mmCIF file of C-alpha atoms in Angstrom:
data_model
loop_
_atom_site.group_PDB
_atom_site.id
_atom_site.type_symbol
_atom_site.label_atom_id
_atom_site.label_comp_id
_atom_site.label_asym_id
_atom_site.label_seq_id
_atom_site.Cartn_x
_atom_site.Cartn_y
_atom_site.Cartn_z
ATOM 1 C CA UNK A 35 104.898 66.294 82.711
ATOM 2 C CA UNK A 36 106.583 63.953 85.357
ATOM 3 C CA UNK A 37 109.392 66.010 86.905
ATOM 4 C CA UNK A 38 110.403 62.915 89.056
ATOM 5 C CA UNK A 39 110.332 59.790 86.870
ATOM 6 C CA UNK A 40 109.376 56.402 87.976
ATOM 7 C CA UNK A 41 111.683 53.630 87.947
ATOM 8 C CA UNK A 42 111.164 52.393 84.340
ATOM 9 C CA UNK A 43 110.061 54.764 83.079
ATOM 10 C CA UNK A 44 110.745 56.200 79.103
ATOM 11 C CA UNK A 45 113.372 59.047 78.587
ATOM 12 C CA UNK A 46 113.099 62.169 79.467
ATOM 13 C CA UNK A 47 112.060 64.774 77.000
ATOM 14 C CA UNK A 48 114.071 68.026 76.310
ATOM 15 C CA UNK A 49 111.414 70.383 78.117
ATOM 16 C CA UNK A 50 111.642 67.803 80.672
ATOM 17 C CA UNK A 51 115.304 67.673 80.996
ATOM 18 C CA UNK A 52 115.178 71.517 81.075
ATOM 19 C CA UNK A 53 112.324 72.182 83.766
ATOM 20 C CA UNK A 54 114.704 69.681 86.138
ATOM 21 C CA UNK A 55 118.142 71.351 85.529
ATOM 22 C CA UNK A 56 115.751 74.456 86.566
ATOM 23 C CA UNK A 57 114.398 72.948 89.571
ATOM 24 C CA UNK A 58 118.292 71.602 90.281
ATOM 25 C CA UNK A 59 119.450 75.163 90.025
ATOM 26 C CA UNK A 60 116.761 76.758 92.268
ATOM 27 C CA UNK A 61 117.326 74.480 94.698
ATOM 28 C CA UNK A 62 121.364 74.697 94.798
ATOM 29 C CA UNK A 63 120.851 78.150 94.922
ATOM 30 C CA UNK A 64 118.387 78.056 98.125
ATOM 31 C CA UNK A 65 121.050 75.896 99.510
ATOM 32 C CA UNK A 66 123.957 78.989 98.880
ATOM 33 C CA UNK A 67 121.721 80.767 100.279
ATOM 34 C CA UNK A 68 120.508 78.932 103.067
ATOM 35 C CA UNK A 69 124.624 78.078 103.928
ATOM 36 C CA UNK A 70 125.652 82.012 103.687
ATOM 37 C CA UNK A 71 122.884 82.994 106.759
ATOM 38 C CA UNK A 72 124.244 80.265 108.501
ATOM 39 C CA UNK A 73 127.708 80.970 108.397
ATOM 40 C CA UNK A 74 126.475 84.414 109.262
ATOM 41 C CA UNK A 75 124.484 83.409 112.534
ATOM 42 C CA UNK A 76 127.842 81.425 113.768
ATOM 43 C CA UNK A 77 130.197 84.541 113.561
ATOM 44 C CA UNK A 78 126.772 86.458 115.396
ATOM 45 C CA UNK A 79 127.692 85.013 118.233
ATOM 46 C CA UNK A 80 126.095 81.780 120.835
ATOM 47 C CA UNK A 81 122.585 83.591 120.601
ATOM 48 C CA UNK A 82 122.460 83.119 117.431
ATOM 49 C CA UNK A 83 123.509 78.844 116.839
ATOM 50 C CA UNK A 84 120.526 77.423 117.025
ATOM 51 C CA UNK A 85 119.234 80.014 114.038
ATOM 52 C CA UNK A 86 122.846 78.404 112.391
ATOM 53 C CA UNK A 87 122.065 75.037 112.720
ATOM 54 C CA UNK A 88 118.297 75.645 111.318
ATOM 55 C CA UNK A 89 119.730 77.532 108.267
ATOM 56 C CA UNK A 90 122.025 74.388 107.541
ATOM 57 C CA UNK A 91 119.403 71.718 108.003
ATOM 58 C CA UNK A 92 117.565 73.687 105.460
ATOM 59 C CA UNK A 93 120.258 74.028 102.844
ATOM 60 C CA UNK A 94 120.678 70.504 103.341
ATOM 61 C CA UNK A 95 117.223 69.870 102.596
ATOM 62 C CA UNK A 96 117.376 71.717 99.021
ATOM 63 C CA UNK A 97 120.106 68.829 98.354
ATOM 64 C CA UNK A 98 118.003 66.058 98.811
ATOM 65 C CA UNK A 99 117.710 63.133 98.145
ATOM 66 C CA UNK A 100 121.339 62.794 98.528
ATOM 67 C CA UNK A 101 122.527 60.776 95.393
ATOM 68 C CA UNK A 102 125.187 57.877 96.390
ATOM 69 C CA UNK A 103 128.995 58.948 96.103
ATOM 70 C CA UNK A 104 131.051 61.871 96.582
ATOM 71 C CA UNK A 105 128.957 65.344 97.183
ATOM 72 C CA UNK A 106 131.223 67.649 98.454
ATOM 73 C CA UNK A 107 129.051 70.548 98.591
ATOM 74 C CA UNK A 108 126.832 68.692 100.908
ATOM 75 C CA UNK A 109 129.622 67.472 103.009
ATOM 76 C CA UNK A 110 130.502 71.179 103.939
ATOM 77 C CA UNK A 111 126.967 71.713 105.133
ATOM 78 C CA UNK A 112 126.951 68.806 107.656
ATOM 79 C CA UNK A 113 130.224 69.496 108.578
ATOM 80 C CA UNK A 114 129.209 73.052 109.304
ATOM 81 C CA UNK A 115 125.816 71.807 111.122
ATOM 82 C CA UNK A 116 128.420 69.460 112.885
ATOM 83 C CA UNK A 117 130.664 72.524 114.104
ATOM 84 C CA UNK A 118 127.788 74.510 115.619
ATOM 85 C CA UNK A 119 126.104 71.412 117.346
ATOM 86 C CA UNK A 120 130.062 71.122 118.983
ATOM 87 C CA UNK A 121 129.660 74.462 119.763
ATOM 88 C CA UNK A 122 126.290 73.555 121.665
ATOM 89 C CA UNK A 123 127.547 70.938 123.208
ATOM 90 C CA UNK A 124 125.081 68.511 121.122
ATOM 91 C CA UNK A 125 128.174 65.993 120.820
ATOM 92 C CA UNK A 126 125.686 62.557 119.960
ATOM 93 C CA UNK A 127 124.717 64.943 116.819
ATOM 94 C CA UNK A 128 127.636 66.762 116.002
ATOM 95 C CA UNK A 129 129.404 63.408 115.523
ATOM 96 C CA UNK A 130 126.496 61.846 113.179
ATOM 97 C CA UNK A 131 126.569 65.171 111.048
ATOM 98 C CA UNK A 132 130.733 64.758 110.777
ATOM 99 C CA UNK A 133 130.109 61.119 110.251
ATOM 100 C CA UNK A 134 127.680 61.995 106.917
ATOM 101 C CA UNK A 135 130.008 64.718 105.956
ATOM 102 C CA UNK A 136 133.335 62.222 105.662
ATOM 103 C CA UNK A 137 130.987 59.463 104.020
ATOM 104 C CA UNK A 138 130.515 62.749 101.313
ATOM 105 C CA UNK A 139 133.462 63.792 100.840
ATOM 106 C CA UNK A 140 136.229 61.305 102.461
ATOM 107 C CA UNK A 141 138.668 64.624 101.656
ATOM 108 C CA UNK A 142 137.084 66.645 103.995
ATOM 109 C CA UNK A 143 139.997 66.754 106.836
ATOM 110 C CA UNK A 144 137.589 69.698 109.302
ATOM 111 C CA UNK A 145 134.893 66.821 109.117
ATOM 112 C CA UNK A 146 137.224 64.350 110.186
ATOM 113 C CA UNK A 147 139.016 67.155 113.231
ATOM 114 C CA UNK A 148 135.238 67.443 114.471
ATOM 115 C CA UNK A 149 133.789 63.841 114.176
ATOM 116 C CA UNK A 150 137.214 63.041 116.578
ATOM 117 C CA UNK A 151 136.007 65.581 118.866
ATOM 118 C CA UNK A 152 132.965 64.751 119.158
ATOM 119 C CA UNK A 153 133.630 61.448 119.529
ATOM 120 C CA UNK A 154 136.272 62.571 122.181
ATOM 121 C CA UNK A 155 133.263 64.521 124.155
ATOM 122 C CA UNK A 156 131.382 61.482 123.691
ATOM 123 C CA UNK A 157 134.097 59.558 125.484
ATOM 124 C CA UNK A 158 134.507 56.885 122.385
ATOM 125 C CA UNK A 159 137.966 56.936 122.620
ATOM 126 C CA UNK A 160 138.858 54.190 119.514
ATOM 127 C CA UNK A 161 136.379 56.097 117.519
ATOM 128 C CA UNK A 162 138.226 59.651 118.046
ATOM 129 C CA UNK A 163 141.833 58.290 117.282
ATOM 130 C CA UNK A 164 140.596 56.444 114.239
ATOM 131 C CA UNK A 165 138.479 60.045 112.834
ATOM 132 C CA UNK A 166 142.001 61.645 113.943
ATOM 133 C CA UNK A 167 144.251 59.101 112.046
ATOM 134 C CA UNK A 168 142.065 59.308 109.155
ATOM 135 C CA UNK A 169 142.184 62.769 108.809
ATOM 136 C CA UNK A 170 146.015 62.825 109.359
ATOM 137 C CA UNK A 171 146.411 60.729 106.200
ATOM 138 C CA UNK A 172 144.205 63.407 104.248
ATOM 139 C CA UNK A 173 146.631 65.779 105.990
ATOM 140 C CA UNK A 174 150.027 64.869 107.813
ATOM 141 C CA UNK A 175 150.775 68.161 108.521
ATOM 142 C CA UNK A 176 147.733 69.233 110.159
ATOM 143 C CA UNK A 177 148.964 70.617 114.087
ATOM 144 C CA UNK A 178 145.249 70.367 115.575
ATOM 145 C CA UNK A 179 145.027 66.829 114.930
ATOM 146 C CA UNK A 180 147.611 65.801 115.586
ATOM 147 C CA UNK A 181 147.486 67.671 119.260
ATOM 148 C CA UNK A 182 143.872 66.163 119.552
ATOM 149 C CA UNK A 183 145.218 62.407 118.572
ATOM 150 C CA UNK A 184 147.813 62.918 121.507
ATOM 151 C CA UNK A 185 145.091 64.066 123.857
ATOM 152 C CA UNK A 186 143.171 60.991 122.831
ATOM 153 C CA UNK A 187 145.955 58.328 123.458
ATOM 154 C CA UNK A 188 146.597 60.376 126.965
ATOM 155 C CA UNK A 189 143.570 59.656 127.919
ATOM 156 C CA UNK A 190 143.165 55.949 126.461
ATOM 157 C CA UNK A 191 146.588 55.091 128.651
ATOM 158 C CA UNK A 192 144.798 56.897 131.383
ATOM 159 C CA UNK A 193 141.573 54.758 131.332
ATOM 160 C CA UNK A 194 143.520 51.384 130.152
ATOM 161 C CA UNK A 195 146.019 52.016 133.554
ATOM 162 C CA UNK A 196 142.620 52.489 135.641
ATOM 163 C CA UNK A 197 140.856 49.475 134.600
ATOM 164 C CA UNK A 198 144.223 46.951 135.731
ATOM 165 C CA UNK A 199 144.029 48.906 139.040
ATOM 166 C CA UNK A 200 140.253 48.406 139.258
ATOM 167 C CA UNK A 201 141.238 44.623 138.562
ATOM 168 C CA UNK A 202 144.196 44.441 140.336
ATOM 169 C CA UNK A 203 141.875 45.259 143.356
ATOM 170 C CA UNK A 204 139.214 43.169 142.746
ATOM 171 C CA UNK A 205 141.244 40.016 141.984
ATOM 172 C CA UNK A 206 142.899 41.236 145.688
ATOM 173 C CA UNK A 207 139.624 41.659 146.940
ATOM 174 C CA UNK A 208 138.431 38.221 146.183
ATOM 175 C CA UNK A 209 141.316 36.398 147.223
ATOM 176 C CA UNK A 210 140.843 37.798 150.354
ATOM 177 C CA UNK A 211 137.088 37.262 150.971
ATOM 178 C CA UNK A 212 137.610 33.751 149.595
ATOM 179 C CA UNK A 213 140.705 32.991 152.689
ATOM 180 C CA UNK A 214 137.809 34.246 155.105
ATOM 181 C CA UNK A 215 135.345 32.142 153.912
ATOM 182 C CA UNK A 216 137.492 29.230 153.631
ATOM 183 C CA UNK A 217 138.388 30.029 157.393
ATOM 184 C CA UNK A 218 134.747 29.929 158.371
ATOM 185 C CA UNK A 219 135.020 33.630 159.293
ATOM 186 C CA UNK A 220 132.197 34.952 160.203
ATOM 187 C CA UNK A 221 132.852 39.270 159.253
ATOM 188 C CA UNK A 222 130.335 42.116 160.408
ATOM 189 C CA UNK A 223 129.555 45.342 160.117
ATOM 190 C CA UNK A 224 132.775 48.219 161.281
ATOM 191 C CA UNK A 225 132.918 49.111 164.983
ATOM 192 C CA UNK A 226 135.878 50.778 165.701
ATOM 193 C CA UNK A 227 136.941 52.396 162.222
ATOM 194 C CA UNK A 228 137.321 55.764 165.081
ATOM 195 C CA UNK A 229 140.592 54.032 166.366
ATOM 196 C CA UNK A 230 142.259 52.236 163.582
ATOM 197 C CA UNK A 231 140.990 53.673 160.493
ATOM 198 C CA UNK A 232 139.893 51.909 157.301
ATOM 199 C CA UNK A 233 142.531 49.324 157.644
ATOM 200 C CA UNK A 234 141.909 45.846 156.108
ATOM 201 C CA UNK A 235 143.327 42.604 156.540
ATOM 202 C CA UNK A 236 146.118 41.177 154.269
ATOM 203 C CA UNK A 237 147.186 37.796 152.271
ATOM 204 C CA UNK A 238 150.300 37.411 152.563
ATOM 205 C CA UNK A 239 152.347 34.793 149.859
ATOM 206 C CA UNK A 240 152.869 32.199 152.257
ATOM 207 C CA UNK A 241 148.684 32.371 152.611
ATOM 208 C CA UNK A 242 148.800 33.817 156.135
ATOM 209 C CA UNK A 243 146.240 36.630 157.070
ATOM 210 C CA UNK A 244 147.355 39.125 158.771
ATOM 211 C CA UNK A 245 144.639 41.371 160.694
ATOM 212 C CA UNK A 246 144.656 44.543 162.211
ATOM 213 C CA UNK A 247 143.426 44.045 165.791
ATOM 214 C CA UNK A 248 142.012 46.542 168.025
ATOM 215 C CA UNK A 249 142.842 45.752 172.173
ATOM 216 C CA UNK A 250 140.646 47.603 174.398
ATOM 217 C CA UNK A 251 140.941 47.773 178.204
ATOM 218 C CA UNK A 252 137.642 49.166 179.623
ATOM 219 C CA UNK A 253 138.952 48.789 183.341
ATOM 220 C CA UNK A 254 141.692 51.376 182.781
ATOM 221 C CA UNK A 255 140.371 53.283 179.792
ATOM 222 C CA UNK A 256 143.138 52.514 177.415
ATOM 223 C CA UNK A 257 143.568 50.900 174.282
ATOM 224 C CA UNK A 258 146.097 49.685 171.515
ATOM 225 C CA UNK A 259 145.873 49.360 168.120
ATOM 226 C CA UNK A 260 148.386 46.639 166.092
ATOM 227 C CA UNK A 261 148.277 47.562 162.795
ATOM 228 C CA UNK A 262 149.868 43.612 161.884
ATOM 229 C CA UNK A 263 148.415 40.746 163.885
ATOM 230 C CA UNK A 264 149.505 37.057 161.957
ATOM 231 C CA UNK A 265 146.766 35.164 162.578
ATOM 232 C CA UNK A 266 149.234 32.205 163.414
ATOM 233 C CA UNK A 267 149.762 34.342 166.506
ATOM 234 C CA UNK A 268 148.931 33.743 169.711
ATOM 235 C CA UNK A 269 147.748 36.405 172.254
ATOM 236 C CA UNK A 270 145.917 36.209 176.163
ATOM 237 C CA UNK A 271 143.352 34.159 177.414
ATOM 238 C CA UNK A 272 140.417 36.042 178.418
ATOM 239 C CA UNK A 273 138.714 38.318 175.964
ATOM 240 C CA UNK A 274 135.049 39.575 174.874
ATOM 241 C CA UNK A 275 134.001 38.265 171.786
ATOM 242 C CA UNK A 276 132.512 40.568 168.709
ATOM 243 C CA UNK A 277 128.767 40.372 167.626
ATOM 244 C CA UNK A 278 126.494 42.472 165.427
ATOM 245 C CA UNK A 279 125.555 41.927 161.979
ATOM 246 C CA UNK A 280 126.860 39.589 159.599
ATOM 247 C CA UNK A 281 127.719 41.003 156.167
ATOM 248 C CA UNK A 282 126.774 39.474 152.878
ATOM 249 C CA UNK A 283 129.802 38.274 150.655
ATOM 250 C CA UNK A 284 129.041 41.684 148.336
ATOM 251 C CA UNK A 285 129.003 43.508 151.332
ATOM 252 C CA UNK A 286 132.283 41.959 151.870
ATOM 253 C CA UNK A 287 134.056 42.797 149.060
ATOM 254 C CA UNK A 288 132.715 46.531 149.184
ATOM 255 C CA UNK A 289 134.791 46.759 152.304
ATOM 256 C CA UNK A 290 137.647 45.152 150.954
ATOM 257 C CA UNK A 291 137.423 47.041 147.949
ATOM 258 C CA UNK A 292 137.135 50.554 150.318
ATOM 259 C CA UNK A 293 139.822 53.003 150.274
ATOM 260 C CA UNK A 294 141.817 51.268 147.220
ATOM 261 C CA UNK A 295 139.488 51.738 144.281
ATOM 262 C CA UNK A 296 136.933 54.400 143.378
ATOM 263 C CA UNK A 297 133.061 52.884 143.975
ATOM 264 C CA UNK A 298 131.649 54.398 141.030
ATOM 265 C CA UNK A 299 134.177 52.739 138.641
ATOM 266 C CA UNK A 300 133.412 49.134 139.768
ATOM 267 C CA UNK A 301 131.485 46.531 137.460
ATOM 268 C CA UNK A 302 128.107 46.601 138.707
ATOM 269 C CA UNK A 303 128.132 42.686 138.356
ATOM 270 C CA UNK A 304 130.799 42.483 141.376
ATOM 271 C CA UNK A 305 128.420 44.390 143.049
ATOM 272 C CA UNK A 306 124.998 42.786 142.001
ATOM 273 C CA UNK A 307 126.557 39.531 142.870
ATOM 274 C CA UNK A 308 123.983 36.045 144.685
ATOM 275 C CA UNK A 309 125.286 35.479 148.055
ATOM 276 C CA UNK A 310 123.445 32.498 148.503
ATOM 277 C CA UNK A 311 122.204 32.097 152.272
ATOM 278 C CA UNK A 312 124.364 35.335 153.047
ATOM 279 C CA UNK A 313 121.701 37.164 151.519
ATOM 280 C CA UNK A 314 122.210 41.047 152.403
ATOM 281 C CA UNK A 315 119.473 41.696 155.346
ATOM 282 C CA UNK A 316 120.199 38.991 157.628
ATOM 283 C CA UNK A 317 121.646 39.279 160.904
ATOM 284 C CA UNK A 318 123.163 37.432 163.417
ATOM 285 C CA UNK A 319 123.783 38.419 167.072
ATOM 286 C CA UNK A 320 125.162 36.813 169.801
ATOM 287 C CA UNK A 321 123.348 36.339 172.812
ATOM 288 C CA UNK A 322 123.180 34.913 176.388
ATOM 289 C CA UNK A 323 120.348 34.219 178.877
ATOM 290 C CA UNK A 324 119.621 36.984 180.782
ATOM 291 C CA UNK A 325 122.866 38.757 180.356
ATOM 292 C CA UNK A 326 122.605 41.197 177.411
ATOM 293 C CA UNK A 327 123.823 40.619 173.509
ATOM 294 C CA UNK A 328 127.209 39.425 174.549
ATOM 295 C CA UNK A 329 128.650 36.304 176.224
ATOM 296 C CA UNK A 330 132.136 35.608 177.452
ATOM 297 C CA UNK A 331 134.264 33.594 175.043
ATOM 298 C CA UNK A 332 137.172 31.422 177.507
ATOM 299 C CA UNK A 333 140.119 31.146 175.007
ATOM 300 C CA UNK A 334 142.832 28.776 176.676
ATOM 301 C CA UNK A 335 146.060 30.470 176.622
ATOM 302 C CA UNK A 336 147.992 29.097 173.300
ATOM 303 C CA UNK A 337 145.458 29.536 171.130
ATOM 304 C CA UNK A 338 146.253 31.640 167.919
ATOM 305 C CA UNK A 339 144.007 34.137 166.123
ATOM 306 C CA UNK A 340 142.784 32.174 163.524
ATOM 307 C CA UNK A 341 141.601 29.743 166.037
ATOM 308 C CA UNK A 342 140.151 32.252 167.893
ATOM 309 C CA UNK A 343 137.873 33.938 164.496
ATOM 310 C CA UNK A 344 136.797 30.827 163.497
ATOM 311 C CA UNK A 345 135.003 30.586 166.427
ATOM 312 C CA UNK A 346 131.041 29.883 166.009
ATOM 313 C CA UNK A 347 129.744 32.477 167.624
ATOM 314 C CA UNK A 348 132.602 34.974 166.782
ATOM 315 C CA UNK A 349 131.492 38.074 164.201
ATOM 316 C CA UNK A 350 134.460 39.991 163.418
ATOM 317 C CA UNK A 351 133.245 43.758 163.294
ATOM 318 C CA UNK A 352 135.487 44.353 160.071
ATOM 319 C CA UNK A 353 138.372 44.112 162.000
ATOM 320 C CA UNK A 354 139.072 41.921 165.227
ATOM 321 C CA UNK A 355 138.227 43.695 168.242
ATOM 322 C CA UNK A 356 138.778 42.038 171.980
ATOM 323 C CA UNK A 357 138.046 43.721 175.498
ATOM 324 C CA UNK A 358 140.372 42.403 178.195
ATOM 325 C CA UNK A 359 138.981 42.091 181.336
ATOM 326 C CA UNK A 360 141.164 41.996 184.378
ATOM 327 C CA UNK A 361 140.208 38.684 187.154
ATOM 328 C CA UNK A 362 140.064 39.896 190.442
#
C-alpha cells in the first residue's frame, strides 16, 4: 500500500483513502496537542520559552508538507512560534515565522502586529509600516497598530531628518576642504584645540574663508584668540610659522566633519576615500639648518591671511596659529 502516491500515479483505493484520513487525523491531533503545551510553557513564564518555541516547531511539523493556499491552523502556530521568539528577543526569526503565518492566512491581523515589530526591532522601518498598514486594513480599529504604525513613522522622520543633516555636513565639509585645496593650503594636525576649542574655519557666500586664529605672545605670556579672522585681512609683520604633520584630505574632512555630525553615522566611503599623494602617513616638517624644526617666516606688513597660508612652507595646525616676537 503506497500511503504517499507518486506523481502519476493510479487512484487511490478506499482502504487507501481511509489509512491517510487516519494518518491526517493523528497528525492534526499531535499538532493540538503539541500547540496546547506550548501555549502552556508561554503563560509558565521566560524559563519556560524555549520549551514553547520547541512545542510549536513540532506541531508545525505534524502539518507538513504545507499544501499551497490558505492554512489557517498553521498560520496560528507560526504566529505563536513568532510571539515567543519576540519575547526572546530572536527578532531575524520572529519576523520570518510572522512572515509564513500572513502568507497562511493573510486574515491573521496578530501575525501582521508581530511581523511589524519585529521588523521594527530589526530596524526595517518600510517593512514595519507596510506589516502595520496591512494589518490595519484587516482591522481599522485595531489601537496597538495603529500606536505601533505611529511609532514607526516617528522614527522614519527621525532617521530621514538625520541623514539631510549628515549630508548637509558633508556637502559643508567638502566645500570647505575643496576652498583649502584650491588655496594651496597646506592643513596639519590640531595644536592649540586647549585655547580655542574645536572651532573650524568657515565659507562664507561671497567665497571668503574666514579662520579662527590663535595669537600667542611668548615674551609676555599672553595670548588672544579671534574667533573670525577674513582671510582678506591683513595683520603684523613678524610671526612664527606652523609645522608638523600634514593631514590627508580624509583626515581633513574628519576634522571638518568634528563636532557637527556623529562619526559613527558617516558613509564609510567618505571615510575610505584615495587621497592621491596625500596618502594618510606622510609628513611634512619644516626645518632650518642648525636651528631646530622651525624657521622664521618675514611677512611684509600688508600682506593678508590668505597670502600668508598659502605660503610653501606654511602647515596650518587645524587652525592658524602665529607667535609674535617682539625686535629689540
Amino acid at each position: 500500500m503506497a500511503l504517499l502516491m507518486d506523481p502519476g500515479a493510479g487512484p487511490l483505493t478506499e482502504r487507501e483513502k481511509a489509512d491517510l484520513d487516519a494518518i491526517a487525523a493523528i497528525k492534526e491531533s499531535a499538532a493540538v496537542e503539541y500547540k496546547e503545551k506550548g501555549n502552556q510553557f508561554v503563560k509558565m513564564g521566560r524559563k519556560h520559552y524555549v520549551d514553547a518555541v520547541d512545542c510549536y516547531t513540532k506541531a508545525i511539523a505534524q502539518m507538513e508538507p504545507l499544501q499551497p493556499g490558505p492554512c489557517p491552523d498553521a498560520s496560528v502556530l507560526f504566529a505563536n512560534r513568532a510571539h515567543v521568539n519576540l519575547l526572546l528577543g530572536n527578532h531575524r526569526r520572529a519576523l520570518d515565522d510572522a512572515n509564513r503565518a500572513v502568507q497562511l492566512s493573510p486574515s491573521n491581523v496578530k501575525a501582521y502586529y508581530r511581523a511589524a515589530k519585529a521588523a521594527f526591532a530589526l530596524g526595517l522601518l518600510p517593512e514595519a509600516a507596510f506589516f502595520c498598514r496591512r494589518g490595519l486594513e484587516q482591522d481599522p480599529a485595531n489601537e496597538e497598530l495603529k500606536k505601533l504604525l505611529a511609532q514607526v513613522d516617528a522614527k522614519q522622520s527621525e532617521q530621514d531628518r538625520h541623514r539631510a543633516k549628515v549630508s548637509q555636513a558633508v556637502s559643508a565639509a567638502k566645500d570647505l576642504a575643496a576652498a583649502i585645496e584650491k588655496r594651496g593650503f597646506t592643513l596639519g594636525k590640531a595644536e592649540y584645540q586647549e585655547l580655542t576649542g574645536v572651532k573650524k574655519p568657515k565659507l562664507d557666500e561671497q567665497g571668503v574663508l574666514h579662520w579662527p586664529v590663535a595669537l600667542l605672545y611668548p615674551e609676555v605670556m599672553s595670548s588672544d584668540f579671534i574667533e573670525d579672522f577674513p582671510e582678506t585681512d591683513t595683520f603684523v609683520p613678524h610671526l612664527d610659522a606652523g609645522s608638523g604633520t600634514v593631514l590627508s584630505k580624509s583626515e581633513i574632512l574628519k576634522f571638518l566633519l568634528e563636532g557637527t555630525v556623529d562619526s559613527k553615522s558617516l558613509p564609510e566611503s567618505l571615510l575610505d576615500e584615495e587621497d592621491g599623494e596625500n596618502d594618510a602617513g606622510k609628513s611634512s616638517t619644516i626645518t632650518s639648518s642648525g636651528e631646530g624644526s622651525v624657521k622664521w617666516i618675514n611677512v611684509k606688513e600688508g600682506k593678508t591671511l590668505q597670502e600668508v597660508l598659502q605660503h610653501k612652507d606654511f602647515i596650518i595646525p587645524a587652525i592658524p596659529g602665529f607667535d609674535f616676537q617682539f625686535l629689540h
